[in-house]
Short mmCIF file of C-alpha atoms in Angstrom, two decimals:
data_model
loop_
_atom_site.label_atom_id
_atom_site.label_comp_id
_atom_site.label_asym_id
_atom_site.label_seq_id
_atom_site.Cartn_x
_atom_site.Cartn_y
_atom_site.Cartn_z
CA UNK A 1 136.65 111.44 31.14
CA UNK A 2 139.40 113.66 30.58
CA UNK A 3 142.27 111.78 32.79
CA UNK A 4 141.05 108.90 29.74
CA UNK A 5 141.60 111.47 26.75
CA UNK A 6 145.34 112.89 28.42
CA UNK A 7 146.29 109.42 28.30
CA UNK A 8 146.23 108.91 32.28
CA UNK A 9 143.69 105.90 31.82
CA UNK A 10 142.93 103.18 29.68
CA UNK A 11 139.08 103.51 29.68
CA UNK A 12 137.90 106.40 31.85
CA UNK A 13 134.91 105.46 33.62
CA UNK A 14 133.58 106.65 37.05
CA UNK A 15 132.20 103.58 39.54
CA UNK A 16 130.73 104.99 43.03
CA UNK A 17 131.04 102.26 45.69
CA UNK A 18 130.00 102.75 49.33
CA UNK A 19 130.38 100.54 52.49
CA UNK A 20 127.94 98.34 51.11
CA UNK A 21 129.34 97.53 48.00
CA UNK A 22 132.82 97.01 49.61
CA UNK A 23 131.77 94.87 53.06
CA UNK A 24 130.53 91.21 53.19
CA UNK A 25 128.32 89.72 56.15
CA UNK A 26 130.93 86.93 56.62
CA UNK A 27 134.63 85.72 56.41
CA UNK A 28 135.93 85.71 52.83
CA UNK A 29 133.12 87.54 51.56
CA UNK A 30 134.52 91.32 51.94
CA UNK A 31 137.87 90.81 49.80
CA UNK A 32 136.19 88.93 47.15
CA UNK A 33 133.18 92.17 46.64
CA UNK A 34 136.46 94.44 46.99
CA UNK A 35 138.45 92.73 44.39
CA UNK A 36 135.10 92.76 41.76
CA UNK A 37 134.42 96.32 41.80
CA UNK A 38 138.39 96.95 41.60
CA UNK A 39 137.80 95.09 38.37
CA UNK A 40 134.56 96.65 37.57
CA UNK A 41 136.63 100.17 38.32
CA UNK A 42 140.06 99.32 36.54
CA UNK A 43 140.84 101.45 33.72
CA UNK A 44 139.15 104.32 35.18
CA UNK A 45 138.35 106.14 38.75
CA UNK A 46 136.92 104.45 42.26
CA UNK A 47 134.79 106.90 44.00
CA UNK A 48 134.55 105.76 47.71
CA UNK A 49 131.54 107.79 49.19
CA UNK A 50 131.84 107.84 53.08
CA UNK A 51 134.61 106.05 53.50
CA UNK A 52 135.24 106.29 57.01
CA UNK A 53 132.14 104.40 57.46
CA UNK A 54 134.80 101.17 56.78
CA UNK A 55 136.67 101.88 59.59
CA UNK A 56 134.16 103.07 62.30
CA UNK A 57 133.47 100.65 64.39
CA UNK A 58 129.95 98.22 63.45
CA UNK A 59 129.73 95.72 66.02
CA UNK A 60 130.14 91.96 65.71
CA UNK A 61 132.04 90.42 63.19
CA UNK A 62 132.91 93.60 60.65
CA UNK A 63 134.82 92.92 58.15
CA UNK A 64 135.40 97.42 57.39
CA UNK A 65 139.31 96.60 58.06
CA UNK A 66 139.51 93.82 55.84
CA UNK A 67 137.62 95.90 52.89
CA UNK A 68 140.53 98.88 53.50
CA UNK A 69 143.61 96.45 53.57
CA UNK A 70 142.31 94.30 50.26
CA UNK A 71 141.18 98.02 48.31
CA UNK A 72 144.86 99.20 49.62
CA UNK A 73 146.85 95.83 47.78
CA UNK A 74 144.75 96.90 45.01
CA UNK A 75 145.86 100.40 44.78
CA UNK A 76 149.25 98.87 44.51
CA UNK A 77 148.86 96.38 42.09
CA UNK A 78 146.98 98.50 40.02
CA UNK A 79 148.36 102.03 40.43
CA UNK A 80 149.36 102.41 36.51
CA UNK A 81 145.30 102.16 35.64
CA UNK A 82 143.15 102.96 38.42
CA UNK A 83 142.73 106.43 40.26
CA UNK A 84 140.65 105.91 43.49
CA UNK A 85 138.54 108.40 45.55
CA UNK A 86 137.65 108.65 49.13
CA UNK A 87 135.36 111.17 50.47
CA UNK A 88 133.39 112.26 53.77
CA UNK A 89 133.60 114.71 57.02
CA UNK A 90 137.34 116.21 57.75
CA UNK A 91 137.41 114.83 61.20
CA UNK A 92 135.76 111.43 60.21
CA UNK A 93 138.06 111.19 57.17
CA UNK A 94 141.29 111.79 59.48
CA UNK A 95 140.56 108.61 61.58
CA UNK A 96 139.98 106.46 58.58
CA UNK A 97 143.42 107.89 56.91
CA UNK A 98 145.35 106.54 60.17
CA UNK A 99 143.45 103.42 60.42
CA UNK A 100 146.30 101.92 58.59
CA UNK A 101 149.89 102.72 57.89
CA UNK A 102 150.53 102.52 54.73
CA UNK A 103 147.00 104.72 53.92
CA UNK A 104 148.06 108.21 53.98
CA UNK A 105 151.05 107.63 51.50
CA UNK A 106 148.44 106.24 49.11
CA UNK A 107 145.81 108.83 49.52
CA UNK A 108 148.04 112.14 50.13
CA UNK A 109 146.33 115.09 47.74
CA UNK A 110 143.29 116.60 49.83
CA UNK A 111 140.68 118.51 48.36
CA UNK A 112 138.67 120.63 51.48
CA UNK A 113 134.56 121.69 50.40
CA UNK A 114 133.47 124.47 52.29
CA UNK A 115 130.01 124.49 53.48
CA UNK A 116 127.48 126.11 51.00
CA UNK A 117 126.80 129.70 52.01
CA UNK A 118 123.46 131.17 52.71
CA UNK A 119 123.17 132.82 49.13
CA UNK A 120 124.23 129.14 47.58
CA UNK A 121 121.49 127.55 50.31
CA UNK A 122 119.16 129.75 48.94
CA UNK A 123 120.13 129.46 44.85
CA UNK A 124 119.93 125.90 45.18
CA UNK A 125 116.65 125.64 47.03
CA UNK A 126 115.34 127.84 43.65
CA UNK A 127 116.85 125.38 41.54
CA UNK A 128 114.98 122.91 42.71
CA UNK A 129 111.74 124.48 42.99
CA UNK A 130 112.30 125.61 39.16
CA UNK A 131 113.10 122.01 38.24
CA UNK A 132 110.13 120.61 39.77
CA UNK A 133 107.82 122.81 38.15
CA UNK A 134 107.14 125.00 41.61
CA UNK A 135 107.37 129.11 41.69
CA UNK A 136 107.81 130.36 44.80
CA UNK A 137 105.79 133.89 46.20
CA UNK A 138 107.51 136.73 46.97
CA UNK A 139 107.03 136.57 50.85
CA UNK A 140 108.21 132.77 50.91
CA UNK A 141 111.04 133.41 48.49
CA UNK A 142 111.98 135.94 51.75
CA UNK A 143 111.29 134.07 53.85
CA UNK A 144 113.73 130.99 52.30
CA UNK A 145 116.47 133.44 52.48
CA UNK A 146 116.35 134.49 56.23
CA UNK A 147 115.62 130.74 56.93
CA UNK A 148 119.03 129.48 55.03
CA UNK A 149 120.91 132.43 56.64
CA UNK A 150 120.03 131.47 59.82
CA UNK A 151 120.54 127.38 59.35
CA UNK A 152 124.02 128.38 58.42
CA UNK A 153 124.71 130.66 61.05
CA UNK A 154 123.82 127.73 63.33
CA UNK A 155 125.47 124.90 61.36
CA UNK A 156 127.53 122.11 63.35
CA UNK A 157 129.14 118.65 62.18
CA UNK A 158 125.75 117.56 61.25
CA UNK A 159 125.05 120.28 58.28
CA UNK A 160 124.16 118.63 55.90
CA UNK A 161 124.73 121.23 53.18
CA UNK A 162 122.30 120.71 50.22
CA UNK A 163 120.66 117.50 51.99
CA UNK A 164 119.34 120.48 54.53
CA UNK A 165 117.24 122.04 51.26
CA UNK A 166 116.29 119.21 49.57
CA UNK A 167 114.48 118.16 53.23
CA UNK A 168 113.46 121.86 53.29
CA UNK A 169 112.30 121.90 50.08
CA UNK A 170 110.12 118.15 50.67
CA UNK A 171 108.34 119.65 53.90
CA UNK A 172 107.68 122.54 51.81
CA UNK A 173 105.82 120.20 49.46
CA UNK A 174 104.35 118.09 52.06
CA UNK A 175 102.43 121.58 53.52
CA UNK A 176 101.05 122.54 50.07
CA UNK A 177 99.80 118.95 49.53
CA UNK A 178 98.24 119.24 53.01
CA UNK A 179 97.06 122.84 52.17
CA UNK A 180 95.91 121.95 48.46
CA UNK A 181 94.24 119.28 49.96
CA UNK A 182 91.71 121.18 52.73
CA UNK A 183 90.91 123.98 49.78
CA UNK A 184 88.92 120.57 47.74
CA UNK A 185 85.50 120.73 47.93
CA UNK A 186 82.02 119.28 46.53
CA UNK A 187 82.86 121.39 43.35
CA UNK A 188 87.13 120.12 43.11
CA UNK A 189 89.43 122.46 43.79
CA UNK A 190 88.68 125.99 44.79
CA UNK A 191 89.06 128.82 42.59
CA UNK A 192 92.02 130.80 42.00
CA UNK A 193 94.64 128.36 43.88
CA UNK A 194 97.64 127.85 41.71
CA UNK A 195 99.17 124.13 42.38
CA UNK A 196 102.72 125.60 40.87
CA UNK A 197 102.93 127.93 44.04
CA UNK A 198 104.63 127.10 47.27
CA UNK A 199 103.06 130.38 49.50
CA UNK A 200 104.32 130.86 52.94
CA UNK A 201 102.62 128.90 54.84
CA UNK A 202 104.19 126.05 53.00
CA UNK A 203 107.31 126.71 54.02
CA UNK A 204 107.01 127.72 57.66
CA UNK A 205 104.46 124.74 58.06
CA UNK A 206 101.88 127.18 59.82
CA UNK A 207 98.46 127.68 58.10
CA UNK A 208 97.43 130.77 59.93
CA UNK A 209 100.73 132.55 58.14
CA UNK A 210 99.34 135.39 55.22
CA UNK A 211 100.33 135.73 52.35
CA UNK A 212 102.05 139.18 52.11
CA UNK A 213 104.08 139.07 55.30
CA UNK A 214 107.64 138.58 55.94
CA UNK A 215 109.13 136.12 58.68
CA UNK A 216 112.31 137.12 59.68
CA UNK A 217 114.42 133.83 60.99
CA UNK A 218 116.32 135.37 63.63
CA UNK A 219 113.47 137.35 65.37
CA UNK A 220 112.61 135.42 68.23
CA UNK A 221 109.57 136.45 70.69
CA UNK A 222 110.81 138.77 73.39
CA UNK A 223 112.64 138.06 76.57
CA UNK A 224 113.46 139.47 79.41
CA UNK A 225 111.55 141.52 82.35
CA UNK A 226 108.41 143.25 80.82
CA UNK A 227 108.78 147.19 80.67
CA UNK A 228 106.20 149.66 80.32
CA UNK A 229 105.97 152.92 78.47
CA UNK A 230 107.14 156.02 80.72
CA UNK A 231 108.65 153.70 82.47
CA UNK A 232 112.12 154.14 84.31
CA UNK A 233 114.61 151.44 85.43
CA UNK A 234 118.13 151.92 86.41
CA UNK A 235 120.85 149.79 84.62
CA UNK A 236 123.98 150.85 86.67
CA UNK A 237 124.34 147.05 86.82
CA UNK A 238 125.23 147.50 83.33
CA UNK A 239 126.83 150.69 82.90
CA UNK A 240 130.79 148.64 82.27
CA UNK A 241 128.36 146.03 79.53
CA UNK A 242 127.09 146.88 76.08
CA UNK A 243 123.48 146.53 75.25
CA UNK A 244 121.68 145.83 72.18
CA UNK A 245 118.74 147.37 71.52
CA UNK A 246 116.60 146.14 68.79
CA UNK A 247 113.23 145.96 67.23
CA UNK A 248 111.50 142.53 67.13
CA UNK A 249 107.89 141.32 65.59
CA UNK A 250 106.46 138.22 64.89
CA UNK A 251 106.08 139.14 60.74
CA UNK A 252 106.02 142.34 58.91
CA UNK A 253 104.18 143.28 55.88
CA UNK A 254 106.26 142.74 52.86
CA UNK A 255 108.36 145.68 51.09
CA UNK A 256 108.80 147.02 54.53
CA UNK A 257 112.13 148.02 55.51
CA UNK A 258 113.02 149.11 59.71
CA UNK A 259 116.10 151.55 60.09
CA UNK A 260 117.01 152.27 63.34
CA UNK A 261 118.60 156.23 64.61
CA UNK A 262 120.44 157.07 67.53
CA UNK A 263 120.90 160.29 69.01
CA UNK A 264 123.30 161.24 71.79
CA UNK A 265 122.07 164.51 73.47
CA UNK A 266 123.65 167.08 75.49
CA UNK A 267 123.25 168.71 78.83
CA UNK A 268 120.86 170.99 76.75
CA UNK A 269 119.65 168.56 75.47
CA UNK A 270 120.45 169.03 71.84
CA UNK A 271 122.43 166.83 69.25
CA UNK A 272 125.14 168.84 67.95
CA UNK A 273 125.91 167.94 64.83
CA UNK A 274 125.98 164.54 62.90
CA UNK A 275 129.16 163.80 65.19
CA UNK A 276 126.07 162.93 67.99
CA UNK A 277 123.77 161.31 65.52
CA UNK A 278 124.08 157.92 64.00
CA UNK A 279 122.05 156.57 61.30
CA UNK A 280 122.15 154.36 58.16
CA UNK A 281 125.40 155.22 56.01
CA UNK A 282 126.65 156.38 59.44
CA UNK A 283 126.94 153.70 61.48
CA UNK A 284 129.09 155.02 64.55
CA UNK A 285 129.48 157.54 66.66
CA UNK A 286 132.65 159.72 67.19
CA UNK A 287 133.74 157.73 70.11
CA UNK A 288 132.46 154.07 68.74
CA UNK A 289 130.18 154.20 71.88
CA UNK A 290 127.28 153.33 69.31
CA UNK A 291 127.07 151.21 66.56
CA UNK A 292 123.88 150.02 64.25
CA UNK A 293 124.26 146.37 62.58
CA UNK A 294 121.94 147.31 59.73
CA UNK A 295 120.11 144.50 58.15
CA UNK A 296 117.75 143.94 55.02
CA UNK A 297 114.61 144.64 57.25
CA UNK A 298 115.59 146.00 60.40
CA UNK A 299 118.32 147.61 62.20
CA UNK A 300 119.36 147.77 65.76
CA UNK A 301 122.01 150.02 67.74
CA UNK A 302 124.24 148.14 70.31
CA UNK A 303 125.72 151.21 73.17
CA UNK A 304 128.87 150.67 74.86
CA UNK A 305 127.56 152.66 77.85
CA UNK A 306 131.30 152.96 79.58
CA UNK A 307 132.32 154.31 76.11
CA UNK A 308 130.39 157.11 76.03
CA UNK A 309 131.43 160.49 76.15
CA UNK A 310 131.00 162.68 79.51
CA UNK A 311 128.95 165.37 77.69
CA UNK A 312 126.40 163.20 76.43
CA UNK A 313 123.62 162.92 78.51
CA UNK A 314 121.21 160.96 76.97
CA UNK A 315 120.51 158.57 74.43
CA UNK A 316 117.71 158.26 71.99
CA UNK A 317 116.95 155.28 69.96
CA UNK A 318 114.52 156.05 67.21
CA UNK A 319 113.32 153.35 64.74
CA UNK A 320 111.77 154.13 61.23
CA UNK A 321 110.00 151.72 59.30
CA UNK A 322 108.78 152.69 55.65
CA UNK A 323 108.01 151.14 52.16
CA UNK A 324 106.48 152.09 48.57
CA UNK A 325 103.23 153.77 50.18
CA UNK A 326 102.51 156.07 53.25
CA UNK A 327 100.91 152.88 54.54
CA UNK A 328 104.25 150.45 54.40
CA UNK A 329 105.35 151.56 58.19
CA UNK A 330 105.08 150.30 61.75
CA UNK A 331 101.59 149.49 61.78
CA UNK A 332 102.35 146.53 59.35
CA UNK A 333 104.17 144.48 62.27
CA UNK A 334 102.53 142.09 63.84
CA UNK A 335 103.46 142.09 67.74
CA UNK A 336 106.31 144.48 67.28
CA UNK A 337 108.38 145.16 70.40
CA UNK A 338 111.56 146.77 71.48
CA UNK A 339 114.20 144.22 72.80
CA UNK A 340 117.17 145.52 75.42
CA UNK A 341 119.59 142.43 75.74
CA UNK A 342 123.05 142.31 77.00
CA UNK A 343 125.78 139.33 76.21
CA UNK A 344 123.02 138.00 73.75
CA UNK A 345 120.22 137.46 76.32
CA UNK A 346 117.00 139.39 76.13
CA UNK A 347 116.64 141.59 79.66
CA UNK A 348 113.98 144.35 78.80
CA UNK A 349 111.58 144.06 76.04
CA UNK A 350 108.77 147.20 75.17
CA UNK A 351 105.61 145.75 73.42
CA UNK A 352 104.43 148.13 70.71
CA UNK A 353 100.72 147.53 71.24
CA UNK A 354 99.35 150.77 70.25
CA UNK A 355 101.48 151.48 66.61
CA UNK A 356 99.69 153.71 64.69
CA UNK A 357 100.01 155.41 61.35
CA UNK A 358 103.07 157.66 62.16
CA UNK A 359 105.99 156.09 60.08
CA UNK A 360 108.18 157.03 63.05
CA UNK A 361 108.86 155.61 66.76
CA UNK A 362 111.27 156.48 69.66
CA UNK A 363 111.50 153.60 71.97
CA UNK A 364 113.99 153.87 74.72
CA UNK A 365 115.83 156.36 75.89
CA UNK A 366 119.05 156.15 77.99
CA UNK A 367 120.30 158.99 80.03
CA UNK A 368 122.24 159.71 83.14
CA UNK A 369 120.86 160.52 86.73
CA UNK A 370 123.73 161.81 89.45
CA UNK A 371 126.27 160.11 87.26
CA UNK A 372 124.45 156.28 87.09
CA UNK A 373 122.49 155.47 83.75
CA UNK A 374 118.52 155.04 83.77
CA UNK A 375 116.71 153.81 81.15
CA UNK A 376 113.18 154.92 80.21
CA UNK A 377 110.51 153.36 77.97
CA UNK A 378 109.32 156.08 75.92
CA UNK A 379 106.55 154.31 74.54
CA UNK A 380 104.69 153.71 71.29
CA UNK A 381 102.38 154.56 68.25
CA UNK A 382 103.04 158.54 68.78
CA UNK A 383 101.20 160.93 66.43
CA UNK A 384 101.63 164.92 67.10
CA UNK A 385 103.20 163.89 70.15
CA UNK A 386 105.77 162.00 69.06
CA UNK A 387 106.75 165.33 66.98
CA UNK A 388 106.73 167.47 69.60
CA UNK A 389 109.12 165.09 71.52
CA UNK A 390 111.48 165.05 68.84
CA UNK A 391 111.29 168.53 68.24
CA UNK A 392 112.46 169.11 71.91
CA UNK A 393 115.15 167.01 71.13
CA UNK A 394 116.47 169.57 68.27
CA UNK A 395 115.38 166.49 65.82
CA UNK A 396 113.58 168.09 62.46
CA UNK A 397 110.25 165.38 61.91
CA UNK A 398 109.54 165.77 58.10
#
């Protein structure tokens, strides 16, 4: 070890000890177990892994304490040749360094870990599929990476950091035994399964999932008060809120990505100019009234209804889906709907039932009525009708 080589140490070598190799089950056991791996460790460094675990409290006759005070009088009596280690949770690890005086004077350099990020998540989960022998398809290796984002958007004092994929990746395994398993017949194994793939289904643990389609992880199914298309409702209740307005689905067929335009039309009922028109690489409007959050598959606008101007007087929200082929648009979604929520809870959702071909869909429209805002489902799956309602609009349909 280097602190060995500079000269710090006499030997250099690393022992890992945990409650269990520290605490006896009875009186005089604990200091004499503390005082042989002190011996084993002398020379070199003590790694104590969870070591608030000695000083939570067990129950009965624990002998944690005891195992603290005796490692502590060995710290002292050994601090020319010994470096020791303690490590666990922040909070946890405060209430072990005040469970005795004289312990944060011994122990006072702290090193913090942050929590892996959702790109480290997902590197490490590919790692280990890599050193196992396992490739992952293209939809699942999507998949993995909406599924970390979202476990570490969601994290609390129980992540678990890489524990969290190695469990991931075992269930993972699990399904495609379970999976390789129903594809054996009279005749073995059925042709053209690969056992070095994990697909999709063997991560999201649900058989019926295809090959080809991407889960997103933070699409849930809709909530809310059902709305249908042509329908009007008036939202004056939330004329001083924001609402996000979104496009949801169940899965979409891979290499499909969802943008999501906004128009804000006048009295005429004309956008004027790219000031009243926001879109991808322009994601506000003059006034901020209207912002998309864009993501890797699909957008959605969120409209600060008290924020916007006088002059506008209504709102369109278009959403675009398209890929390599004429073929990659909405009608690759799988129970696509548009979802109205406000304060992060769904209130309106429009089920896209009837997507066709077109590659482009306006779904709600906002707009004023004797100063109160209405909001009106404009529907789904338009074909020449859709561009004759954008045309209206002053929109150019290519």
């Amino acid at each position: 070890m280097h602190h060995h080589k500079i000269g710090i140490l006499s030997k250099g070598q690393l022992v890992e000890v945990d409650r269990s190799g520290l605490v006896g089950g009875y009186v005089g056991q604990t200091a004499l177990k503390v005082q042989e791996v002190i011996k084993e460790a002398l020379g070199g460094v003590l790694f104590v892994d969870e070591a608030y675990t000695l000083t939570s409290n067990q129950g009965g006759n624990d002998f944690g304490q005891e195992a603290v005070d005796t490692l502590l009088k060995g710290m002292e009596d050994h601090r020319d040749d010994l470096i020791v280690i303690v490590a666990g949770y922040p909070d946890l690890m405060d209430k072990f360094l005040d469970s005795n005086p004289g312990m944060r004077s011994r122990f006072n350099k702290y090193i913090h870990f942050d929590d892996y990020s959702p790109e480290e998540l997902q590197d490490i989960f590919v790692k280990l599929c890599k050193k196992d022998g396992y490739k992952l398809s293209r939809s699942a290796k999507r998949y993995a990476e909406d599924y970390f984002y979202d476990v570490y958007e969601k994290r609390d004092e129980r992540f678990g950091n890489a524990r969290e994929v190695r469990n991931f990746f075992e269930r993972a395994l699990g399904n495609q035994a379970n999976r390789l398993g129903a594809s054996f017949g009279e005749n073995g194994l059925a042709p053209g399964i690969d056992l070095t793939q994990l697909l999709l289904c063997d991560l999201t643990g649900n058989p019926d999932d295809v090959e080809g389609e991407v889960h997103d992880a933070n699409c849930h199914a809709p909530q809310g008060q059902l709305m249908h298309a042509g329908e009007r409702i008036d939202i004056t209740s939330y004329s001083q809120m924001s609402l996000a307005i979104g496009l949801g689905y169940a899965s979409i067929s891979d290499d499909i990505e969802v943008d999501c335009y906004v128009y804000l039309l006048h009295a005429d009922g004309k956008a004027h100019g790219d000031k009243d028109m926001v879109y991808f690489g322009f994601p506000a409007s003059c006034d901020g009234a209207v912002v998309i959050n864009a993501g890797e598959y699909t957008s959605s606008a969120l409209v600060k209804l008290a924020s916007v101007v006088s002059d506008t007087e209504k709102i369109a929200i278009c959403f675009s889906a398209y890929g390599e082929d004429e073929a990659k648009n909405l009608s690759g979604m799988r129970n696509a709907f548009v979802q109205i929520s406000c304060a992060g809870k769904g209130i309106y959702y429009l089920p896209l039932d009837r997507i066709s071909r077109e590659k482009t869909l306006v779904g709600i429209e906002l707009y004023r009525h004797r100063g109160a805002w209405k909001m009106k489902g404009v529907g789904s799956g338009y074909n020449d009708g859709l561009r004759r309602l954008c045309e209206s609009y002053g929109i150019e349909v290519q």
